Coordinates of N, CA, C and O in Angstrom, one line a residue:
X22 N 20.5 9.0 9.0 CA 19.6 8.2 8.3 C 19.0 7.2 9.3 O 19.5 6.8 10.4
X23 N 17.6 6.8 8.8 CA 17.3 5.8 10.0 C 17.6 4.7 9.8 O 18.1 4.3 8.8
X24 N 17.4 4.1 11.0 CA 17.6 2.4 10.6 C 16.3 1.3 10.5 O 15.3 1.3 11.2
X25 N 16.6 0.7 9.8 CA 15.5 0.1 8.9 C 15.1 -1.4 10.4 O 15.8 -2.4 10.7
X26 N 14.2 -1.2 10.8 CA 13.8 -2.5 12.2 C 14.0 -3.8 11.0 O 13.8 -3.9 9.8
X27 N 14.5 -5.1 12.3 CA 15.0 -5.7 11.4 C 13.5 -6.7 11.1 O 13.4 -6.9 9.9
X28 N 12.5 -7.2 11.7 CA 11.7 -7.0 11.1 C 10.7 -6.5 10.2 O 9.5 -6.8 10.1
X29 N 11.4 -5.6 9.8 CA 10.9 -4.4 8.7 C 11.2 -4.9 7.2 O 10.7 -4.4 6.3
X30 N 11.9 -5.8 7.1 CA 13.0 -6.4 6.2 C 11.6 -7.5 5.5 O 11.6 -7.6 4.3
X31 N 11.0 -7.9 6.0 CA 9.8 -9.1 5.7 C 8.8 -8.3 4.4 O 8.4 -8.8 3.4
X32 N 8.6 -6.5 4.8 CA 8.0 -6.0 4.2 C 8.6 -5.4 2.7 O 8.2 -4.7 1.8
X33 N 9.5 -5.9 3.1 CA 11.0 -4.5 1.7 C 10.3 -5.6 0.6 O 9.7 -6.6 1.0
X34 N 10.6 -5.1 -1.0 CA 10.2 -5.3 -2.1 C 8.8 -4.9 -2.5 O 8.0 -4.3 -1.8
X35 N 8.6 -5.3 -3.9 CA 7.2 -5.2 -4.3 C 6.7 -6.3 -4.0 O 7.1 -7.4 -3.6
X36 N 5.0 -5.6 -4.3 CA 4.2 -6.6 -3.9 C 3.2 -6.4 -4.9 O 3.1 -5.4 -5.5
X37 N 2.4 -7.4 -5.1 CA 1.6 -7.3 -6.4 C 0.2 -7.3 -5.4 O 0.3 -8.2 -4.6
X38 N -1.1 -6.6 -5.5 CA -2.0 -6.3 -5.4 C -3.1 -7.1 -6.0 O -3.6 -6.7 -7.1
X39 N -3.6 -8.1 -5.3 CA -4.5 -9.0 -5.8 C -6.0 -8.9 -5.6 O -6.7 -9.4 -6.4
X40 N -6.3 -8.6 -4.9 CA -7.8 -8.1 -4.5 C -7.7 -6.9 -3.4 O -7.0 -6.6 -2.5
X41 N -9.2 -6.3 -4.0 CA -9.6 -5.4 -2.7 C -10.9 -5.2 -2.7 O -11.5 -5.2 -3.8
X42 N -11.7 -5.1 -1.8 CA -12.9 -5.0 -1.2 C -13.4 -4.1 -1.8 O -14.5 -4.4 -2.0
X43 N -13.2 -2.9 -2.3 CA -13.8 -1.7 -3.3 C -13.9 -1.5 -4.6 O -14.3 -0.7 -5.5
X44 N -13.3 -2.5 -4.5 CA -12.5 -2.4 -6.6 C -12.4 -3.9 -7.2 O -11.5 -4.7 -7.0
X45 N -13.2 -4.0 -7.9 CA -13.3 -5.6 -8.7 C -11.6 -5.7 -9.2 O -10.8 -4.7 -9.2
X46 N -11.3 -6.9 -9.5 CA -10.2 -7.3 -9.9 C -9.7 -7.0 -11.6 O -8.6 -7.2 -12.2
X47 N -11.1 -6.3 -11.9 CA -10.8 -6.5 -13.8 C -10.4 -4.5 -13.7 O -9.9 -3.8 -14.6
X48 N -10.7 -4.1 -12.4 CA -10.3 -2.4 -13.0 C -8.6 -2.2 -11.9 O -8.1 -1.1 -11.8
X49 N -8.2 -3.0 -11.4 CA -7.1 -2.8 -10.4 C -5.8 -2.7 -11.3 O -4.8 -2.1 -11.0
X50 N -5.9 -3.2 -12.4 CA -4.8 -2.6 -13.6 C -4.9 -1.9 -14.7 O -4.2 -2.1 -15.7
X51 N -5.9 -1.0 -14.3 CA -6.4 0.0 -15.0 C -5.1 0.8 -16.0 O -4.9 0.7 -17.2
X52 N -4.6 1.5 -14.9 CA -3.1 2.3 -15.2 C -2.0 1.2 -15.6 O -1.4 1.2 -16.7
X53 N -1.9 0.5 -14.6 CA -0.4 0.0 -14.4 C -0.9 -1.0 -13.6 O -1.9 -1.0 -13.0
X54 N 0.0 -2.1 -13.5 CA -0.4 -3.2 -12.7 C 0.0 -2.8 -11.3 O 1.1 -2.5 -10.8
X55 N -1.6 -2.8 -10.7 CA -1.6 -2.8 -8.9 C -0.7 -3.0 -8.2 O -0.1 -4.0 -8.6
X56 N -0.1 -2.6 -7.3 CA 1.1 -3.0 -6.6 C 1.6 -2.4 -5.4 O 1.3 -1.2 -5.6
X57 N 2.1 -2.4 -4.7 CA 2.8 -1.9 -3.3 C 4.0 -2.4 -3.0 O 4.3 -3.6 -2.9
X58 N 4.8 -1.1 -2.6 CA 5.9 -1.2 -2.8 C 6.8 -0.5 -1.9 O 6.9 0.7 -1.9
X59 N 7.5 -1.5 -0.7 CA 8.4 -0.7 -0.1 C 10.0 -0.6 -0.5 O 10.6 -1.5 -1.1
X60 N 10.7 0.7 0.0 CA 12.0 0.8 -0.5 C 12.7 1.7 0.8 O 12.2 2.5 1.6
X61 N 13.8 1.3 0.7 CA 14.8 2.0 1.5 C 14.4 2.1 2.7 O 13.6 1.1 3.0
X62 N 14.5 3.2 3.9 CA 14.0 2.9 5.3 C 12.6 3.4 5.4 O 11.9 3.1 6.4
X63 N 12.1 4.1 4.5 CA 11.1 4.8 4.9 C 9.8 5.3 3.7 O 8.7 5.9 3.8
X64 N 10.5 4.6 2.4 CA 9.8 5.1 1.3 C 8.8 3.7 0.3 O 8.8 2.6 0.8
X65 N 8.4 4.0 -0.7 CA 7.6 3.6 -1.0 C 6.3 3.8 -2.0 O 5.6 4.7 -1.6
X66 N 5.7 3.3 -3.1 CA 4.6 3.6 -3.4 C 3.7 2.9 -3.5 O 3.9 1.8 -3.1
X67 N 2.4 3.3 -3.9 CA 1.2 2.4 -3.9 C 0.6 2.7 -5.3 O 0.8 3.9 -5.7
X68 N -0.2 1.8 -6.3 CA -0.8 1.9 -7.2 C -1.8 1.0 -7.7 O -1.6 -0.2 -7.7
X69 N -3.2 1.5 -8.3 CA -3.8 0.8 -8.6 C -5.0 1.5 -9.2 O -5.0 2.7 -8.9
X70 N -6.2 0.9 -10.1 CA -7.1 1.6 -11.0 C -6.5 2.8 -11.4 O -5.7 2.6 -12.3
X71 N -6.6 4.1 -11.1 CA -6.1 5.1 -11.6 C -5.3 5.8 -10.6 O -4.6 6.8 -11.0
X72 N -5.2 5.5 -9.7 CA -4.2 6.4 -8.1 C -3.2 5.4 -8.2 O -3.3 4.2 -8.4
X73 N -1.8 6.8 -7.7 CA -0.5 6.6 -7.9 C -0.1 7.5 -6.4 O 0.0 8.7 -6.1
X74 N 0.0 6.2 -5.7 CA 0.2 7.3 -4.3 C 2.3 6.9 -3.6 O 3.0 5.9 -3.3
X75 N 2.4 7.7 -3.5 CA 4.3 8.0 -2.3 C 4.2 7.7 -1.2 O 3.2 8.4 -0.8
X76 N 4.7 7.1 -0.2 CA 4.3 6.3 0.9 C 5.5 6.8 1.7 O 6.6 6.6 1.3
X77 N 5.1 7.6 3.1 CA 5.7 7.9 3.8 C 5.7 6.6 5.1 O 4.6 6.4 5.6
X78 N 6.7 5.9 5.4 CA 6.3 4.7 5.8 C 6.6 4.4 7.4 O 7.4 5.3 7.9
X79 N 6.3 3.8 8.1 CA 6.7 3.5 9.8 C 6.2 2.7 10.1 O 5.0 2.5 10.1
X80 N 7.3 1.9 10.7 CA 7.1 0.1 11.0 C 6.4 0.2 12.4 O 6.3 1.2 13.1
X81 N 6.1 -0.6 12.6 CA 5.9 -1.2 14.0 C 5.4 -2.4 14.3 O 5.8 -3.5 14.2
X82 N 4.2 -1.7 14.9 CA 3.1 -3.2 15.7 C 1.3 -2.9 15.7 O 0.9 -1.8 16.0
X83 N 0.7 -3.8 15.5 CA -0.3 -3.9 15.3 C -1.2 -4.8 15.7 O -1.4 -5.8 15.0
X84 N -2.1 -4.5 17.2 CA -2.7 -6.1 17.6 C -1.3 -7.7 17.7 O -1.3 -8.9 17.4
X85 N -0.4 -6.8 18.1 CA 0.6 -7.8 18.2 C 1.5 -8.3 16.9 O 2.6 -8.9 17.1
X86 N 1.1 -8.0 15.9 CA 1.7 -8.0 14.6 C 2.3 -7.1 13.8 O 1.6 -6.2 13.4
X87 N 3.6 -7.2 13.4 CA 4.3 -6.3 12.8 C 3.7 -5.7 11.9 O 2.7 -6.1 11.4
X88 N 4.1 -4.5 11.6 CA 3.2 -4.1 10.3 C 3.8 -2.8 10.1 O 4.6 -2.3 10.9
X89 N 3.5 -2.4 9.0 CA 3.9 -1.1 8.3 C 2.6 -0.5 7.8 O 1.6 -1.0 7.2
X90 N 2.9 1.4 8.6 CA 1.7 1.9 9.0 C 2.4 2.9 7.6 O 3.5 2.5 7.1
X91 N 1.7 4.2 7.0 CA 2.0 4.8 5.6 C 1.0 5.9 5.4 O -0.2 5.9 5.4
X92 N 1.8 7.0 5.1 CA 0.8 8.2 4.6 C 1.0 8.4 3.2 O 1.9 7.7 2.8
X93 N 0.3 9.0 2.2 CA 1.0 8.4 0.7 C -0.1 10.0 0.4 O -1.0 10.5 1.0
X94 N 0.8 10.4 -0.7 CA 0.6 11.6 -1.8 C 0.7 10.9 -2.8 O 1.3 9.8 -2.9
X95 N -0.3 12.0 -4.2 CA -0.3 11.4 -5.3 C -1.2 11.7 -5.9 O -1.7 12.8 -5.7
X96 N -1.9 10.8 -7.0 CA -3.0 11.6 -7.5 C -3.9 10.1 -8.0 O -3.4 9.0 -8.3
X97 N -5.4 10.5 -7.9 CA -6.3 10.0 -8.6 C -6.6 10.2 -9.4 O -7.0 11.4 -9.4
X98 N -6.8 9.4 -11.0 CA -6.8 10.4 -12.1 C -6.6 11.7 -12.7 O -7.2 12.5 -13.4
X99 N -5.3 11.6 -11.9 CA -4.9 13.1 -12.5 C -5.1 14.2 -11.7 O -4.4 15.2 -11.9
X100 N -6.1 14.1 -10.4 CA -6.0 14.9 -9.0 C -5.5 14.6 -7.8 O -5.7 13.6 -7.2
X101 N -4.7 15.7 -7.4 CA -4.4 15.8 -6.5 C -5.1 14.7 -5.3 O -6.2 14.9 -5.1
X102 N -4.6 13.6 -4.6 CA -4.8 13.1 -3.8 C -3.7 12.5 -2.4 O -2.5 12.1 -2.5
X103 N -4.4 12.5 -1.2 CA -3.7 12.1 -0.2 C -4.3 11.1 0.9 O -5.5 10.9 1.0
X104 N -3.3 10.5 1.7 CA -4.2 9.5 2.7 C -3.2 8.9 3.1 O -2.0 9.2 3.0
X105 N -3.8 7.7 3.8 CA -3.2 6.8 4.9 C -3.7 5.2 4.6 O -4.7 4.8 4.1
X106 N -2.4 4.4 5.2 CA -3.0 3.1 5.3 C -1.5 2.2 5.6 O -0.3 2.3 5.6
X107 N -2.6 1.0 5.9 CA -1.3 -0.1 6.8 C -1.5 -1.8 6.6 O -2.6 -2.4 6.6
X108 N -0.4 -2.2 6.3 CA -0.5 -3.7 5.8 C -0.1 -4.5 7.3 O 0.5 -3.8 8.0
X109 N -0.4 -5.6 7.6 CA 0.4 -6.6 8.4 C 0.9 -7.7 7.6 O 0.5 -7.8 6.4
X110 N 1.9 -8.8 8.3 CA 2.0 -9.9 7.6 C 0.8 -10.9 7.5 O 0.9 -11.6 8.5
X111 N 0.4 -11.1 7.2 CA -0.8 -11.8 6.7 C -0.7 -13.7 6.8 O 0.4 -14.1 7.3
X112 N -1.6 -14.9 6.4 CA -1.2 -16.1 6.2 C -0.8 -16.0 4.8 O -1.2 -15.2 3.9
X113 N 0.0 -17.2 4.7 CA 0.6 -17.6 3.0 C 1.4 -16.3 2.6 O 1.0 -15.5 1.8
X114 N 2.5 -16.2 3.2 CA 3.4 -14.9 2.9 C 2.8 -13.9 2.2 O 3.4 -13.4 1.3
X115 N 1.4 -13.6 2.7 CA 0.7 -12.2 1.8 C 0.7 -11.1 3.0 O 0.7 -11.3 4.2
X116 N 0.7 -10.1 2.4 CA 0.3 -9.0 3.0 C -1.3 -8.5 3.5 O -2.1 -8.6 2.6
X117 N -1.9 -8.2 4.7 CA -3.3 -7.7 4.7 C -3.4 -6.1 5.1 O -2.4 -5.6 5.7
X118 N -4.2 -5.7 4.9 CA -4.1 -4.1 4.8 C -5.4 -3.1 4.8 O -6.5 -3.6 4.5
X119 N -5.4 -2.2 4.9 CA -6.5 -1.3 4.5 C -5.8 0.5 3.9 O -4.9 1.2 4.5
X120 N -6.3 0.5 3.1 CA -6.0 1.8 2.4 C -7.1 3.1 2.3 O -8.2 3.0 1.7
X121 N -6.8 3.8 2.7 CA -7.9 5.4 3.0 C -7.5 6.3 1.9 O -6.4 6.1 1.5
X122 N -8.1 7.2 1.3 CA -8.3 8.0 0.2 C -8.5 9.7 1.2 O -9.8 9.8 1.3
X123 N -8.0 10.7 1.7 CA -8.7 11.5 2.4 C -9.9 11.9 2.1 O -9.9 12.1 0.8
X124 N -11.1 12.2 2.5 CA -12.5 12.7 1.9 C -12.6 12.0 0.7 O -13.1 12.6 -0.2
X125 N -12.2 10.6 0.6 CA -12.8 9.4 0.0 C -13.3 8.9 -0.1 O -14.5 9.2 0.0
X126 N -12.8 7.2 -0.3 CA -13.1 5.7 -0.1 C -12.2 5.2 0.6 O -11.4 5.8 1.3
X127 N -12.4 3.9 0.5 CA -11.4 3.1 1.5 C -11.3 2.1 1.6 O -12.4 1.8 2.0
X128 N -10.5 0.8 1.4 CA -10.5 -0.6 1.6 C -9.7 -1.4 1.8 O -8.5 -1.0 1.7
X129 N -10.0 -2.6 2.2 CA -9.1 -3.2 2.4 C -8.6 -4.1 1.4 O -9.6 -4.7 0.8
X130 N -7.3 -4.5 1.0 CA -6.8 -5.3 -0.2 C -5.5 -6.2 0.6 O -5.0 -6.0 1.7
X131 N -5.2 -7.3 -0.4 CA -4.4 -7.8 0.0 C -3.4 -8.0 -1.3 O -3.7 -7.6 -2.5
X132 N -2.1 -8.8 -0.9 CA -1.1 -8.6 -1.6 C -0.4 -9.5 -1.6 O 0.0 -10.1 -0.6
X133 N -0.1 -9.8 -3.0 CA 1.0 -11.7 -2.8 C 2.4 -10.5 -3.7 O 2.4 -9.6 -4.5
X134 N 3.5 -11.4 -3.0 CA 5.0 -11.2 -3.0 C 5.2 -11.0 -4.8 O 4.8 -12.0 -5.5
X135 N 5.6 -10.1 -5.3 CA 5.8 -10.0 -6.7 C 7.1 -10.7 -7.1 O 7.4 -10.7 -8.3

């Protein structure tokens, strides 16, 4: 099993999804309330308007900042969807990030501590 970097630990729990640059704030709880979510050393999901994505996850570094980089399966309204995307720690204990859709969209959102 791997081992989880110890600042990796800053990113573990949910996160609630509060804005994003492609999606007004009144459709981001469309399904289910928005949210990003890491778990155990390497897993995780993502959700918001109608996409429910599984987060294959890998810590590292980013422009000098920790961050968790993520490939995610799942679906958009009910299709088949996949992609990529990566948060850093952000100011005011939020997360900042951008999320990719393959042969999509794409944006960036941010995230306060649930």
């Amino acid at each position: 099993m791997k081992k989880l970097p110890a600042f990796a630990r800053a990113f573990a729990g949910r996160w609630r999804i509060v804005e994003m640059d492609q999606w007004g704030n009144d459709v981001l709880d469309l399904v289910e309330e928005a949210h990003l979510t890491f778990r155990d050393v390497a897993a995780g999901e993502i959700a918001f308007v109608a996409l429910k994505g599984f987060l294959d996850v890998r810590y590292g570094a980013r422009d000098g900042s920790a961050c968790a980089e993520f490939s995610w399966e799942g679906y958009d309204d009910r299709d088949p969807a996949c992609g990529r995307g990566w948060v850093t720690l952000g100011s005011a204990g939020r997360l900042v990030g951008h999320f990719y859709i393959h042969n999509g969209e794409d944006s960036g959102f941010v995230c306060e501590r649930d």
